[in-house]
Amino acid sequence: MACSASLASAALDQADWAVDTYGQRYAEGLLLILRARVLRARGEPDTTVRAVAEGARALCEEREAHLFARRVKELMSGLPEA
């Protein structure tokens, strides 16, 4: 599992680089959601995962990316309350 999380993290780093390099920001919210899931899979504290998920939620709602905003809500529903 740790290997998979490391590979996923590396892939997300590459995706972040591509977003920054080419400016195609439509998937930025999804990348944050995936980053939160990787953090959770790595066993990071729930507060850290929740903070990244909240950032993803805010970005998705700001950009009216409703599908991604729903995915954040699903992710956060599986986390213990802060």
Tab-separated table of N, CA, C and O in Angstrom:
chain	number	residue	atom	x	y	z
A	1	MET	N	0.820	-1.194	0.000
A	1	MET	CA	0.000	0.000	0.000
A	1	MET	C	0.863	1.257	0.000
A	1	MET	O	0.559	2.207	-0.684
A	2	ALA	N	1.963	1.227	0.770
A	2	ALA	CA	2.838	2.399	0.833
A	2	ALA	C	3.448	2.690	-0.527
A	2	ALA	O	3.580	3.850	-0.914
A	3	CYS	N	3.807	1.650	-1.246
A	3	CYS	CA	4.372	1.822	-2.580
A	3	CYS	C	3.350	2.455	-3.512
A	3	CYS	O	3.678	3.366	-4.261
A	4	SER	N	2.113	1.986	-3.457
A	4	SER	CA	1.057	2.547	-4.300
A	4	SER	C	0.817	4.009	-3.963
A	4	SER	O	0.632	4.839	-4.856
A	5	ALA	N	0.811	4.331	-2.670
A	5	ALA	CA	0.609	5.721	-2.260
A	5	ALA	C	1.763	6.600	-2.731
A	5	ALA	O	1.553	7.736	-3.153
A	6	SER	N	2.978	6.076	-2.693
A	6	SER	CA	4.143	6.830	-3.161
A	6	SER	C	4.066	7.072	-4.667
A	6	SER	O	4.373	8.166	-5.140
A	7	LEU	N	3.663	6.043	-5.405
A	7	LEU	CA	3.516	6.200	-6.855
A	7	LEU	C	2.406	7.199	-7.181
A	7	LEU	O	2.549	8.031	-8.085
A	8	ALA	N	1.312	7.125	-6.447
A	8	ALA	CA	0.203	8.057	-6.666
A	8	ALA	C	0.644	9.480	-6.354
A	8	ALA	O	0.313	10.420	-7.089
A	9	SER	N	1.392	9.649	-5.284
A	9	SER	CA	1.889	10.974	-4.918
A	9	SER	C	2.806	11.535	-5.997
A	9	SER	O	2.727	12.711	-6.352
A	10	ALA	N	3.669	10.685	-6.531
A	10	ALA	CA	4.569	11.114	-7.604
A	10	ALA	C	3.781	11.508	-8.849
A	10	ALA	O	4.104	12.509	-9.510
A	11	ALA	N	2.756	10.751	-9.170
A	11	ALA	CA	1.912	11.074	-10.327
A	11	ALA	C	1.192	12.405	-10.114
A	11	ALA	O	1.071	13.217	-11.048
A	12	LEU	N	0.730	12.642	-8.893
A	12	LEU	CA	0.068	13.917	-8.597
A	12	LEU	C	1.048	15.080	-8.682
A	12	LEU	O	0.680	16.172	-9.133
A	13	ASP	N	2.283	14.861	-8.270
A	13	ASP	CA	3.302	15.902	-8.401
A	13	ASP	C	3.513	16.254	-9.875
A	13	ASP	O	3.636	17.432	-10.232
A	14	GLN	N	3.538	15.235	-10.729
A	14	GLN	CA	3.684	15.477	-12.169
A	14	GLN	C	2.467	16.218	-12.724
A	14	GLN	O	2.602	17.111	-13.560
A	15	ALA	N	1.295	15.854	-12.254
A	15	ALA	CA	0.074	16.524	-12.708
A	15	ALA	C	0.070	17.988	-12.264
A	15	ALA	O	-0.314	18.872	-13.039
A	16	ASP	N	0.515	18.250	-11.032
A	16	ASP	CA	0.618	19.638	-10.563
A	16	ASP	C	1.589	20.429	-11.428
A	16	ASP	O	1.336	21.588	-11.772
A	17	TRP	N	2.704	19.797	-11.777
A	17	TRP	CA	3.677	20.452	-12.647
A	17	TRP	C	3.025	20.807	-13.994
A	17	TRP	O	3.204	21.917	-14.503
A	18	ALA	N	2.281	19.879	-14.561
A	18	ALA	CA	1.639	20.120	-15.851
A	18	ALA	C	0.616	21.249	-15.747
A	18	ALA	O	0.530	22.102	-16.650
A	19	VAL	N	-0.145	21.286	-14.659
A	19	VAL	CA	-1.119	22.369	-14.464
A	19	VAL	C	-0.389	23.705	-14.409
A	19	VAL	O	-0.802	24.679	-15.051
A	20	ASP	N	0.692	23.763	-13.643
A	20	ASP	CA	1.459	25.009	-13.528
A	20	ASP	C	2.119	25.397	-14.840
A	20	ASP	O	2.151	26.569	-15.208
A	21	THR	N	2.637	24.406	-15.554
A	21	THR	CA	3.359	24.675	-16.797
A	21	THR	C	2.433	25.097	-17.928
A	21	THR	O	2.712	26.054	-18.657
A	22	TYR	N	1.312	24.397	-18.079
A	22	TYR	CA	0.449	24.623	-19.225
A	22	TYR	C	-0.804	25.433	-18.903
A	22	TYR	O	-1.551	25.804	-19.810
A	23	GLY	N	-1.054	25.664	-17.612
A	23	GLY	CA	-2.156	26.533	-17.222
A	23	GLY	C	-3.546	25.945	-17.396
A	23	GLY	O	-4.527	26.678	-17.331
A	24	GLN	N	-3.649	24.665	-17.607
A	24	GLN	CA	-4.953	24.017	-17.753
A	24	GLN	C	-5.483	23.694	-16.359
A	24	GLN	O	-5.252	22.616	-15.828
A	25	ARG	N	-6.197	24.612	-15.756
A	25	ARG	CA	-6.570	24.517	-14.349
A	25	ARG	C	-7.919	23.848	-14.092
A	25	ARG	O	-8.348	23.757	-12.964
A	26	TYR	N	-8.584	23.350	-15.110
A	26	TYR	CA	-9.910	22.768	-14.913
A	26	TYR	C	-9.898	21.554	-13.986
A	26	TYR	O	-10.871	21.279	-13.314
A	27	ALA	N	-8.789	20.829	-13.916
A	27	ALA	CA	-8.724	19.613	-13.087
A	27	ALA	C	-8.075	19.862	-11.729
A	27	ALA	O	-7.859	18.922	-10.966
A	28	GLU	N	-7.793	21.095	-11.405
A	28	GLU	CA	-7.077	21.407	-10.166
A	28	GLU	C	-7.821	20.910	-8.921
A	28	GLU	O	-7.210	20.369	-7.997
A	29	GLY	N	-9.136	21.074	-8.893
A	29	GLY	CA	-9.929	20.591	-7.763
A	29	GLY	C	-9.840	19.076	-7.627
A	29	GLY	O	-9.698	18.549	-6.515
A	30	LEU	N	-9.915	18.377	-8.748
A	30	LEU	CA	-9.801	16.921	-8.723
A	30	LEU	C	-8.437	16.489	-8.203
A	30	LEU	O	-8.333	15.547	-7.422
A	31	LEU	N	-7.397	17.179	-8.602
A	31	LEU	CA	-6.061	16.840	-8.122
A	31	LEU	C	-5.965	17.005	-6.607
A	31	LEU	O	-5.336	16.192	-5.928
A	32	LEU	N	-6.604	18.035	-6.073
A	32	LEU	CA	-6.604	18.220	-4.620
A	32	LEU	C	-7.381	17.097	-3.919
A	32	LEU	O	-6.976	16.633	-2.850
A	33	ILE	N	-8.486	16.693	-4.508
A	33	ILE	CA	-9.257	15.579	-3.933
A	33	ILE	C	-8.398	14.317	-3.909
A	33	ILE	O	-8.338	13.602	-2.902
A	34	LEU	N	-7.746	14.040	-5.010
A	34	LEU	CA	-6.891	12.858	-5.081
A	34	LEU	C	-5.726	12.957	-4.104
A	34	LEU	O	-5.336	11.974	-3.481
A	35	ARG	N	-5.195	14.164	-3.937
A	35	ARG	CA	-4.103	14.357	-2.977
A	35	ARG	C	-4.594	14.038	-1.563
A	35	ARG	O	-3.898	13.380	-0.783
A	36	ALA	N	-5.814	14.465	-1.224
A	36	ALA	CA	-6.379	14.161	0.099
A	36	ALA	C	-6.545	12.654	0.274
A	36	ALA	O	-6.255	12.111	1.350
A	37	ARG	N	-6.989	11.971	-0.766
A	37	ARG	CA	-7.142	10.517	-0.682
A	37	ARG	C	-5.798	9.815	-0.488
A	37	ARG	O	-5.697	8.837	0.257
A	38	VAL	N	-4.767	10.299	-1.164
A	38	VAL	CA	-3.432	9.713	-0.997
A	38	VAL	C	-2.945	9.941	0.427
A	38	VAL	O	-2.382	9.038	1.053
A	39	LEU	N	-3.160	11.137	0.943
A	39	LEU	CA	-2.762	11.417	2.329
A	39	LEU	C	-3.464	10.470	3.292
A	39	LEU	O	-2.846	9.956	4.232
A	40	ARG	N	-4.724	10.240	3.053
A	40	ARG	CA	-5.494	9.321	3.908
A	40	ARG	C	-4.938	7.901	3.795
A	40	ARG	O	-4.791	7.204	4.793
A	41	ALA	N	-4.623	7.475	2.575
A	41	ALA	CA	-4.079	6.134	2.365
A	41	ALA	C	-2.713	5.975	3.036
A	41	ALA	O	-2.366	4.881	3.479
A	42	ARG	N	-1.973	7.055	3.123
A	42	ARG	CA	-0.665	7.019	3.773
A	42	ARG	C	-0.770	7.020	5.294
A	42	ARG	O	0.230	6.882	5.975
A	43	GLY	N	-1.982	7.248	5.791
A	43	GLY	CA	-2.163	7.263	7.237
A	43	GLY	C	-1.899	8.604	7.884
A	43	GLY	O	-1.670	8.673	9.087
A	44	GLU	N	-1.939	9.657	7.080
A	44	GLU	CA	-1.747	10.994	7.638
A	44	GLU	C	-2.900	11.313	8.590
A	44	GLU	O	-3.992	10.739	8.467
A	45	PRO	N	-2.688	12.238	9.528
A	45	PRO	CA	-3.757	12.587	10.472
A	45	PRO	C	-5.011	13.093	9.756
A	45	PRO	O	-4.918	13.751	8.711
A	46	ASP	N	-6.158	12.769	10.337
A	46	ASP	CA	-7.428	13.196	9.742
A	46	ASP	C	-7.507	14.707	9.587
A	46	ASP	O	-8.121	15.202	8.642
A	47	THR	N	-6.877	15.453	10.486
A	47	THR	CA	-6.908	16.918	10.382
A	47	THR	C	-6.184	17.388	9.127
A	47	THR	O	-6.622	18.338	8.479
A	48	THR	N	-5.107	16.712	8.770
A	48	THR	CA	-4.372	17.058	7.549
A	48	THR	C	-5.209	16.739	6.316
A	48	THR	O	-5.317	17.561	5.396
A	49	VAL	N	-5.803	15.561	6.314
A	49	VAL	CA	-6.653	15.152	5.185
A	49	VAL	C	-7.833	16.112	5.058
A	49	VAL	O	-8.164	16.568	3.961
A	50	ARG	N	-8.453	16.451	6.186
A	50	ARG	CA	-9.610	17.355	6.179
A	50	ARG	C	-9.215	18.744	5.650
A	50	ARG	O	-9.955	19.354	4.889
A	51	ALA	N	-8.043	19.236	6.019
A	51	ALA	CA	-7.594	20.550	5.559
A	51	ALA	C	-7.432	20.575	4.039
A	51	ALA	O	-7.863	21.527	3.376
A	52	VAL	N	-6.830	19.529	3.489
A	52	VAL	CA	-6.662	19.459	2.028
A	52	VAL	C	-8.022	19.321	1.351
A	52	VAL	O	-8.299	19.975	0.339
A	53	ALA	N	-8.897	18.504	1.933
A	53	ALA	CA	-10.237	18.318	1.369
A	53	ALA	C	-11.037	19.617	1.420
A	53	ALA	O	-11.758	19.938	0.469
A	54	GLU	N	-10.912	20.372	2.507
A	54	GLU	CA	-11.609	21.663	2.613
A	54	GLU	C	-11.112	22.628	1.544
A	54	GLU	O	-11.899	23.367	0.948
A	55	GLY	N	-9.808	22.619	1.311
A	55	GLY	CA	-9.261	23.461	0.240
A	55	GLY	C	-9.809	23.056	-1.119
A	55	GLY	O	-10.141	23.911	-1.950
A	56	ALA	N	-9.920	21.760	-1.339
A	56	ALA	CA	-10.485	21.259	-2.600
A	56	ALA	C	-11.947	21.671	-2.729
A	56	ALA	O	-12.378	22.111	-3.802
A	57	ARG	N	-12.692	21.539	-1.633
A	57	ARG	CA	-14.109	21.916	-1.647
A	57	ARG	C	-14.279	23.396	-1.986
A	57	ARG	O	-15.074	23.763	-2.840
A	58	ALA	N	-13.499	24.242	-1.341
A	58	ALA	CA	-13.587	25.683	-1.576
A	58	ALA	C	-13.271	26.021	-3.038
A	58	ALA	O	-13.991	26.808	-3.676
A	59	LEU	N	-12.222	25.410	-3.562
A	59	LEU	CA	-11.835	25.666	-4.952
A	59	LEU	C	-12.921	25.190	-5.918
A	59	LEU	O	-13.281	25.897	-6.861
A	60	CYS	N	-13.446	23.985	-5.668
A	60	CYS	CA	-14.469	23.422	-6.554
A	60	CYS	C	-15.747	24.261	-6.522
A	60	CYS	O	-16.352	24.508	-7.565
A	61	GLU	N	-16.140	24.709	-5.351
A	61	GLU	CA	-17.342	25.533	-5.259
A	61	GLU	C	-17.128	26.886	-5.916
A	61	GLU	O	-18.010	27.398	-6.593
A	62	GLU	N	-15.943	27.461	-5.740
A	62	GLU	CA	-15.621	28.747	-6.362
A	62	GLU	C	-15.695	28.651	-7.881
A	62	GLU	O	-16.183	29.553	-8.548
A	63	ARG	N	-15.228	27.533	-8.413
A	63	ARG	CA	-15.194	27.343	-9.865
A	63	ARG	C	-16.444	26.641	-10.397
A	63	ARG	O	-16.497	26.292	-11.573
A	64	GLU	N	-17.402	26.424	-9.504
A	64	GLU	CA	-18.666	25.779	-9.858
A	64	GLU	C	-18.464	24.403	-10.479
A	64	GLU	O	-19.173	24.007	-11.407
A	65	ALA	N	-17.502	23.676	-9.942
A	65	ALA	CA	-17.239	22.299	-10.378
A	65	ALA	C	-18.027	21.377	-9.445
A	65	ALA	O	-17.480	20.799	-8.509
A	66	HIS	N	-19.309	21.271	-9.691
A	66	HIS	CA	-20.226	20.605	-8.776
A	66	HIS	C	-19.945	19.107	-8.621
A	66	HIS	O	-20.085	18.565	-7.519
A	67	LEU	N	-19.548	18.445	-9.662
A	67	LEU	CA	-19.222	17.023	-9.565
A	67	LEU	C	-18.064	16.809	-8.592
A	67	LEU	O	-18.115	15.940	-7.718
A	68	PHE	N	-17.025	17.615	-8.729
A	68	PHE	CA	-15.881	17.490	-7.843
A	68	PHE	C	-16.258	17.880	-6.418
A	68	PHE	O	-15.788	17.266	-5.463
A	69	ALA	N	-17.098	18.880	-6.255
A	69	ALA	CA	-17.542	19.291	-4.914
A	69	ALA	C	-18.284	18.145	-4.231
A	69	ALA	O	-18.107	17.915	-3.025
A	70	ARG	N	-19.090	17.404	-4.986
A	70	ARG	CA	-19.784	16.236	-4.410
A	70	ARG	C	-18.780	15.163	-3.990
A	70	ARG	O	-18.945	14.502	-2.966
A	71	ARG	N	-17.744	14.993	-4.771
A	71	ARG	CA	-16.726	13.994	-4.417
A	71	ARG	C	-16.014	14.373	-3.118
A	71	ARG	O	-15.666	13.511	-2.322
A	72	VAL	N	-15.804	15.660	-2.908
A	72	VAL	CA	-15.197	16.103	-1.653
A	72	VAL	C	-16.120	15.780	-0.487
A	72	VAL	O	-15.671	15.293	0.553
A	73	LYS	N	-17.403	16.044	-0.663
A	73	LYS	CA	-18.369	15.753	0.412
A	73	LYS	C	-18.367	14.264	0.734
A	73	LYS	O	-18.436	13.883	1.910
A	74	GLU	N	-18.283	13.418	-0.269
A	74	GLU	CA	-18.228	11.963	-0.048
A	74	GLU	C	-16.964	11.593	0.724
A	74	GLU	O	-17.014	10.788	1.656
A	75	LEU	N	-15.852	12.183	0.342
A	75	LEU	CA	-14.589	11.905	1.029
A	75	LEU	C	-14.685	12.344	2.487
A	75	LEU	O	-14.318	11.615	3.404
A	76	MET	N	-15.190	13.539	2.699
A	76	MET	CA	-15.251	14.080	4.065
A	76	MET	C	-16.266	13.347	4.936
A	76	MET	O	-16.099	13.291	6.167
A	77	SER	N	-17.271	12.747	4.330
A	77	SER	CA	-18.243	12.003	5.125
A	77	SER	C	-17.615	10.759	5.757
A	77	SER	O	-18.103	10.254	6.762
A	78	GLY	N	-16.513	10.292	5.185
A	78	GLY	CA	-15.813	9.140	5.725
A	78	GLY	C	-14.772	9.492	6.783
A	78	GLY	O	-14.159	8.608	7.357
A	79	LEU	N	-14.600	10.791	7.027
A	79	LEU	CA	-13.646	11.228	8.038
A	79	LEU	C	-14.356	11.509	9.356
A	79	LEU	O	-15.477	12.002	9.349
A	80	PRO	N	-13.676	11.255	10.465
A	80	PRO	CA	-14.286	11.608	11.758
A	80	PRO	C	-14.428	13.127	11.870
A	80	PRO	O	-13.636	13.871	11.270
A	81	GLU	N	-15.407	13.570	12.615
A	81	GLU	CA	-15.626	14.992	12.825
A	81	GLU	C	-14.417	15.607	13.536
A	81	GLU	O	-13.807	14.981	14.387
A	82	ALA	N	-14.118	16.841	13.171
A	82	ALA	CA	-12.955	17.534	13.769
A	82	ALA	C	-13.255	17.984	15.182
A	82	ALA	O	-14.285	18.166	15.642
